């Protein structure tokens, strides 16, 4: 019999520069998109997605690159990428990756990472904040007031609104989630809906464990190599 001890301690990290955040995310996310969708890592669509700026230049945020407003540190980048990878892998496992746009999935999950309440609304009661126009969905004219009713602060309101505008105003690709026929596909493989089978879930759990140790080596290379994280004792 073996006794395993896991030590998991949260350590606050300083906010990283936006350039570092974007570069690190671009490096990681381009590999995932290449693996899942077969798109070259150098494709400008991936770069434009990571470095996307709001078209609203009156935005109160000085620098309008969206990603660093949600992912503050390299640790955030690692966590978000791991979640995005697992979700993308699930779509590929069900041969459904070609039915969605990776840019829309990326920004939907970015919204999910920071604003779970808004994500829940989109998932369960989308017409609370969206309106149907024949075959497409768009933001209601009073979307900002609706976000305020969800207890979103002024600064966060701008960030959330920019992401929603990206998804429902600017994204008009073939499989964009703004089209009614595609909308539900972006919520197909949520764990809380128990879509994943037990073997698939265990596989993803093992992948997450590998990610955990890779991330530890990245964040604390000296400590991780010199210390034992898992202690096994024979009883």
Tab-separated table of C-alpha atoms in Angstrom:
chain	number	residue	atom	x	y	z
A	1	UNK	CA	0.000	0.000	0.000
A	2	UNK	CA	1.234	3.459	-0.859
A	3	UNK	CA	0.455	6.738	0.797
A	4	UNK	CA	0.663	9.745	-1.479
A	5	UNK	CA	0.956	13.269	-0.207
A	6	UNK	CA	0.242	16.191	-2.494
A	7	UNK	CA	1.307	19.679	-1.505
A	8	UNK	CA	-0.667	22.397	-3.274
A	9	UNK	CA	0.024	25.942	-2.114
A	10	UNK	CA	-1.212	29.111	-3.820
A	11	UNK	CA	1.492	31.753	-4.285
A	12	UNK	CA	0.599	35.251	-5.455
A	13	UNK	CA	2.628	36.284	-8.484
A	14	UNK	CA	3.215	39.852	-9.703
A	15	UNK	CA	1.352	41.003	-12.805
A	16	UNK	CA	3.379	40.366	-15.948
A	17	UNK	CA	3.945	42.772	-18.826
A	18	UNK	CA	1.344	42.563	-21.574
A	19	UNK	CA	3.987	41.706	-24.172
A	20	UNK	CA	5.185	38.747	-22.118
A	21	UNK	CA	1.631	37.539	-21.543
A	22	UNK	CA	0.724	37.677	-25.233
A	23	UNK	CA	3.977	36.120	-26.433
A	24	UNK	CA	3.725	33.219	-24.002
A	25	UNK	CA	0.085	32.571	-24.850
A	26	UNK	CA	0.761	32.792	-28.592
A	27	UNK	CA	3.549	30.221	-28.299
A	28	UNK	CA	1.341	27.768	-26.419
A	29	UNK	CA	-1.966	28.323	-28.178
A	30	UNK	CA	-0.471	28.126	-31.690
A	31	UNK	CA	0.798	24.608	-30.934
A	32	UNK	CA	-2.636	23.530	-29.719
A	33	UNK	CA	-4.440	24.992	-32.719
A	34	UNK	CA	-1.941	23.297	-35.028
A	35	UNK	CA	-2.494	19.965	-33.256
A	36	UNK	CA	-6.299	20.129	-33.145
A	37	UNK	CA	-7.222	22.065	-36.296
A	38	UNK	CA	-4.117	21.457	-38.415
A	39	UNK	CA	-3.585	25.192	-38.912
A	40	UNK	CA	0.067	26.325	-39.278
A	41	UNK	CA	1.485	27.921	-36.139
A	42	UNK	CA	2.450	31.020	-38.134
A	43	UNK	CA	-1.099	31.622	-39.383
A	44	UNK	CA	-1.949	35.305	-38.913
A	45	UNK	CA	-5.416	34.388	-37.619
A	46	UNK	CA	-3.843	33.004	-34.443
A	47	UNK	CA	-1.702	36.115	-33.938
A	48	UNK	CA	-4.659	38.424	-34.573
A	49	UNK	CA	-6.778	36.458	-32.099
A	50	UNK	CA	-4.241	36.771	-29.272
A	51	UNK	CA	-3.454	40.434	-29.994
A	52	UNK	CA	-7.039	41.465	-30.683
A	53	UNK	CA	-7.912	45.038	-29.699
A	54	UNK	CA	-11.353	46.484	-29.287
A	55	UNK	CA	-12.605	48.569	-32.208
A	56	UNK	CA	-14.051	50.983	-29.670
A	57	UNK	CA	-11.217	53.482	-29.234
A	58	UNK	CA	-13.248	55.431	-26.676
A	59	UNK	CA	-12.903	52.437	-24.363
A	60	UNK	CA	-11.854	53.549	-20.888
A	61	UNK	CA	-9.052	50.962	-20.840
A	62	UNK	CA	-5.835	52.627	-21.982
A	63	UNK	CA	-4.466	49.615	-23.860
A	64	UNK	CA	-7.299	47.666	-25.444
A	65	UNK	CA	-5.610	44.309	-26.032
A	66	UNK	CA	-8.151	42.030	-24.405
A	67	UNK	CA	-6.098	39.021	-23.366
A	68	UNK	CA	-3.863	40.704	-20.726
A	69	UNK	CA	-6.958	42.235	-19.112
A	70	UNK	CA	-8.002	38.722	-18.097
A	71	UNK	CA	-4.744	36.775	-17.925
A	72	UNK	CA	-2.583	38.776	-15.515
A	73	UNK	CA	0.357	36.408	-15.014
A	74	UNK	CA	2.163	33.544	-16.737
A	75	UNK	CA	0.385	31.224	-14.321
A	76	UNK	CA	-2.948	32.485	-15.664
A	77	UNK	CA	-1.700	31.847	-19.203
A	78	UNK	CA	-0.730	28.285	-18.316
A	79	UNK	CA	-4.008	27.530	-16.576
A	80	UNK	CA	-6.130	29.008	-19.351
A	81	UNK	CA	-4.180	27.236	-22.081
A	82	UNK	CA	-4.494	23.896	-20.314
A	83	UNK	CA	-8.270	24.313	-20.053
A	84	UNK	CA	-8.505	25.373	-23.697
A	85	UNK	CA	-6.381	22.409	-24.763
A	86	UNK	CA	-8.531	19.894	-22.901
A	87	UNK	CA	-11.724	21.318	-24.358
A	88	UNK	CA	-10.261	21.394	-27.870
A	89	UNK	CA	-9.049	17.819	-27.501
A	90	UNK	CA	-12.579	16.778	-26.560
A	91	UNK	CA	-13.979	18.330	-29.746
A	92	UNK	CA	-11.330	16.571	-31.821
A	93	UNK	CA	-12.081	13.277	-30.067
A	94	UNK	CA	-15.696	13.617	-31.195
A	95	UNK	CA	-14.642	14.743	-34.725
A	96	UNK	CA	-16.437	18.038	-34.102
A	97	UNK	CA	-13.509	20.474	-34.265
A	98	UNK	CA	-14.334	21.447	-37.868
A	99	UNK	CA	-17.858	22.465	-36.825
A	100	UNK	CA	-16.658	25.411	-34.728
A	101	UNK	CA	-14.329	28.373	-35.134
A	102	UNK	CA	-11.257	28.195	-32.905
A	103	UNK	CA	-11.297	31.990	-32.438
A	104	UNK	CA	-14.847	31.917	-31.053
A	105	UNK	CA	-14.066	28.988	-28.768
A	106	UNK	CA	-10.979	30.829	-27.540
A	107	UNK	CA	-12.860	33.998	-26.586
A	108	UNK	CA	-15.816	32.114	-25.165
A	109	UNK	CA	-13.455	30.229	-22.863
A	110	UNK	CA	-11.648	33.458	-22.020
A	111	UNK	CA	-15.024	34.816	-20.932
A	112	UNK	CA	-15.648	31.616	-18.989
A	113	UNK	CA	-12.257	31.913	-17.259
A	114	UNK	CA	-13.025	35.365	-15.841
A	115	UNK	CA	-16.813	35.783	-15.901
A	116	UNK	CA	-18.497	32.507	-15.011
A	117	UNK	CA	-21.818	34.247	-14.357
A	118	UNK	CA	-21.955	35.690	-17.885
A	119	UNK	CA	-20.917	32.352	-19.343
A	120	UNK	CA	-23.730	30.690	-17.407
A	121	UNK	CA	-26.223	33.155	-18.879
A	122	UNK	CA	-24.998	32.454	-22.420
A	123	UNK	CA	-25.215	28.744	-21.778
A	124	UNK	CA	-28.582	28.537	-20.045
A	125	UNK	CA	-30.587	31.692	-20.840
A	126	UNK	CA	-28.910	33.331	-23.859
A	127	UNK	CA	-31.910	35.491	-24.806
A	128	UNK	CA	-31.459	37.366	-21.547
A	129	UNK	CA	-28.583	39.232	-23.173
A	130	UNK	CA	-28.907	38.282	-26.878
A	131	UNK	CA	-31.598	38.833	-29.461
A	132	UNK	CA	-32.504	36.683	-32.441
A	133	UNK	CA	-32.386	38.221	-35.915
A	134	UNK	CA	-33.638	35.581	-38.340
A	135	UNK	CA	-30.694	33.151	-38.384
A	136	UNK	CA	-28.195	35.000	-36.208
A	137	UNK	CA	-27.755	36.224	-32.646
A	138	UNK	CA	-26.598	39.685	-31.629
A	139	UNK	CA	-26.215	41.678	-28.434
A	140	UNK	CA	-29.241	43.535	-27.180
A	141	UNK	CA	-28.974	47.302	-27.347
A	142	UNK	CA	-29.075	47.476	-23.555
A	143	UNK	CA	-26.428	44.763	-23.097
A	144	UNK	CA	-24.256	46.976	-20.876
A	145	UNK	CA	-27.152	47.653	-18.515
A	146	UNK	CA	-27.831	43.912	-18.384
A	147	UNK	CA	-24.201	43.260	-17.479
A	148	UNK	CA	-24.477	45.793	-14.671
A	149	UNK	CA	-27.463	43.837	-13.348
A	150	UNK	CA	-25.127	40.830	-13.155
A	151	UNK	CA	-22.988	42.792	-10.676
A	152	UNK	CA	-20.152	43.403	-13.133
A	153	UNK	CA	-17.940	46.328	-12.084
A	154	UNK	CA	-17.338	49.272	-14.423
A	155	UNK	CA	-13.853	48.190	-15.532
A	156	UNK	CA	-14.824	44.544	-15.874
A	157	UNK	CA	-17.984	45.585	-17.710
A	158	UNK	CA	-15.883	47.078	-20.517
A	159	UNK	CA	-13.795	43.919	-20.774
A	160	UNK	CA	-16.781	41.568	-20.799
A	161	UNK	CA	-18.631	43.749	-23.290
A	162	UNK	CA	-15.642	43.774	-25.652
A	163	UNK	CA	-15.514	39.970	-25.621
A	164	UNK	CA	-19.242	39.728	-26.283
A	165	UNK	CA	-18.882	42.204	-29.146
A	166	UNK	CA	-16.128	40.059	-30.606
A	167	UNK	CA	-18.381	36.988	-30.477
A	168	UNK	CA	-21.671	38.504	-31.569
A	169	UNK	CA	-20.780	41.595	-33.613
A	170	UNK	CA	-17.392	41.040	-35.258
A	171	UNK	CA	-17.302	37.261	-35.752
A	172	UNK	CA	-19.103	36.320	-38.957
A	173	UNK	CA	-17.168	33.288	-40.100
A	174	UNK	CA	-18.895	30.185	-41.464
A	175	UNK	CA	-19.127	28.375	-38.120
A	176	UNK	CA	-19.276	31.392	-35.813
A	177	UNK	CA	-21.347	30.968	-32.673
A	178	UNK	CA	-23.305	34.087	-33.612
A	179	UNK	CA	-25.209	31.949	-36.116
A	180	UNK	CA	-28.127	30.164	-34.519
A	181	UNK	CA	-27.336	26.827	-36.162
A	182	UNK	CA	-23.891	26.795	-34.528
A	183	UNK	CA	-24.606	28.268	-31.108
A	184	UNK	CA	-25.263	25.079	-29.129
A	185	UNK	CA	-22.119	23.412	-30.509
A	186	UNK	CA	-19.987	25.681	-28.360
A	187	UNK	CA	-21.542	24.277	-25.179
A	188	UNK	CA	-21.608	20.606	-26.201
A	189	UNK	CA	-18.805	19.240	-24.074
A	190	UNK	CA	-19.163	20.827	-20.657
A	191	UNK	CA	-18.120	18.564	-17.791
A	192	UNK	CA	-21.122	19.594	-15.712
A	193	UNK	CA	-23.397	18.163	-18.416
A	194	UNK	CA	-21.588	14.836	-18.024
A	195	UNK	CA	-21.004	14.609	-21.757
A	196	UNK	CA	-17.594	13.009	-21.269
A	197	UNK	CA	-17.482	9.267	-20.704
A	198	UNK	CA	-15.589	7.998	-17.603
A	199	UNK	CA	-12.614	6.686	-19.680
A	200	UNK	CA	-12.296	10.045	-21.459
A	201	UNK	CA	-12.535	11.914	-18.185
A	202	UNK	CA	-9.774	9.783	-16.644
A	203	UNK	CA	-7.635	10.388	-19.705
A	204	UNK	CA	-8.107	14.155	-19.360
A	205	UNK	CA	-7.388	13.908	-15.644
A	206	UNK	CA	-4.057	12.234	-16.407
A	207	UNK	CA	-3.258	14.936	-18.963
A	208	UNK	CA	-3.991	17.602	-16.342
A	209	UNK	CA	-1.567	15.904	-13.927
A	210	UNK	CA	1.146	16.025	-16.581
A	211	UNK	CA	0.334	19.691	-17.222
A	212	UNK	CA	0.604	20.383	-13.477
A	213	UNK	CA	4.188	19.135	-13.268
A	214	UNK	CA	5.149	20.845	-16.535
A	215	UNK	CA	3.802	24.121	-15.193
A	216	UNK	CA	5.629	23.655	-11.907
A	217	UNK	CA	8.893	23.146	-13.766
A	218	UNK	CA	8.191	26.264	-15.837
A	219	UNK	CA	7.340	28.511	-12.890
A	220	UNK	CA	9.844	27.148	-10.342
A	221	UNK	CA	12.519	25.195	-12.253
A	222	UNK	CA	15.139	25.108	-9.475
A	223	UNK	CA	12.731	24.212	-6.680
A	224	UNK	CA	10.874	21.598	-8.730
A	225	UNK	CA	14.057	19.753	-9.664
A	226	UNK	CA	15.530	19.733	-6.177
A	227	UNK	CA	12.387	18.889	-4.167
A	228	UNK	CA	10.109	15.879	-4.221
A	229	UNK	CA	6.483	16.956	-4.739
A	230	UNK	CA	4.976	13.533	-4.207
A	231	UNK	CA	6.181	11.512	-1.271
A	232	UNK	CA	5.500	7.784	-1.376
A	233	UNK	CA	5.815	5.691	1.747
A	234	UNK	CA	5.404	1.965	2.087
A	235	UNK	CA	2.991	1.105	4.880
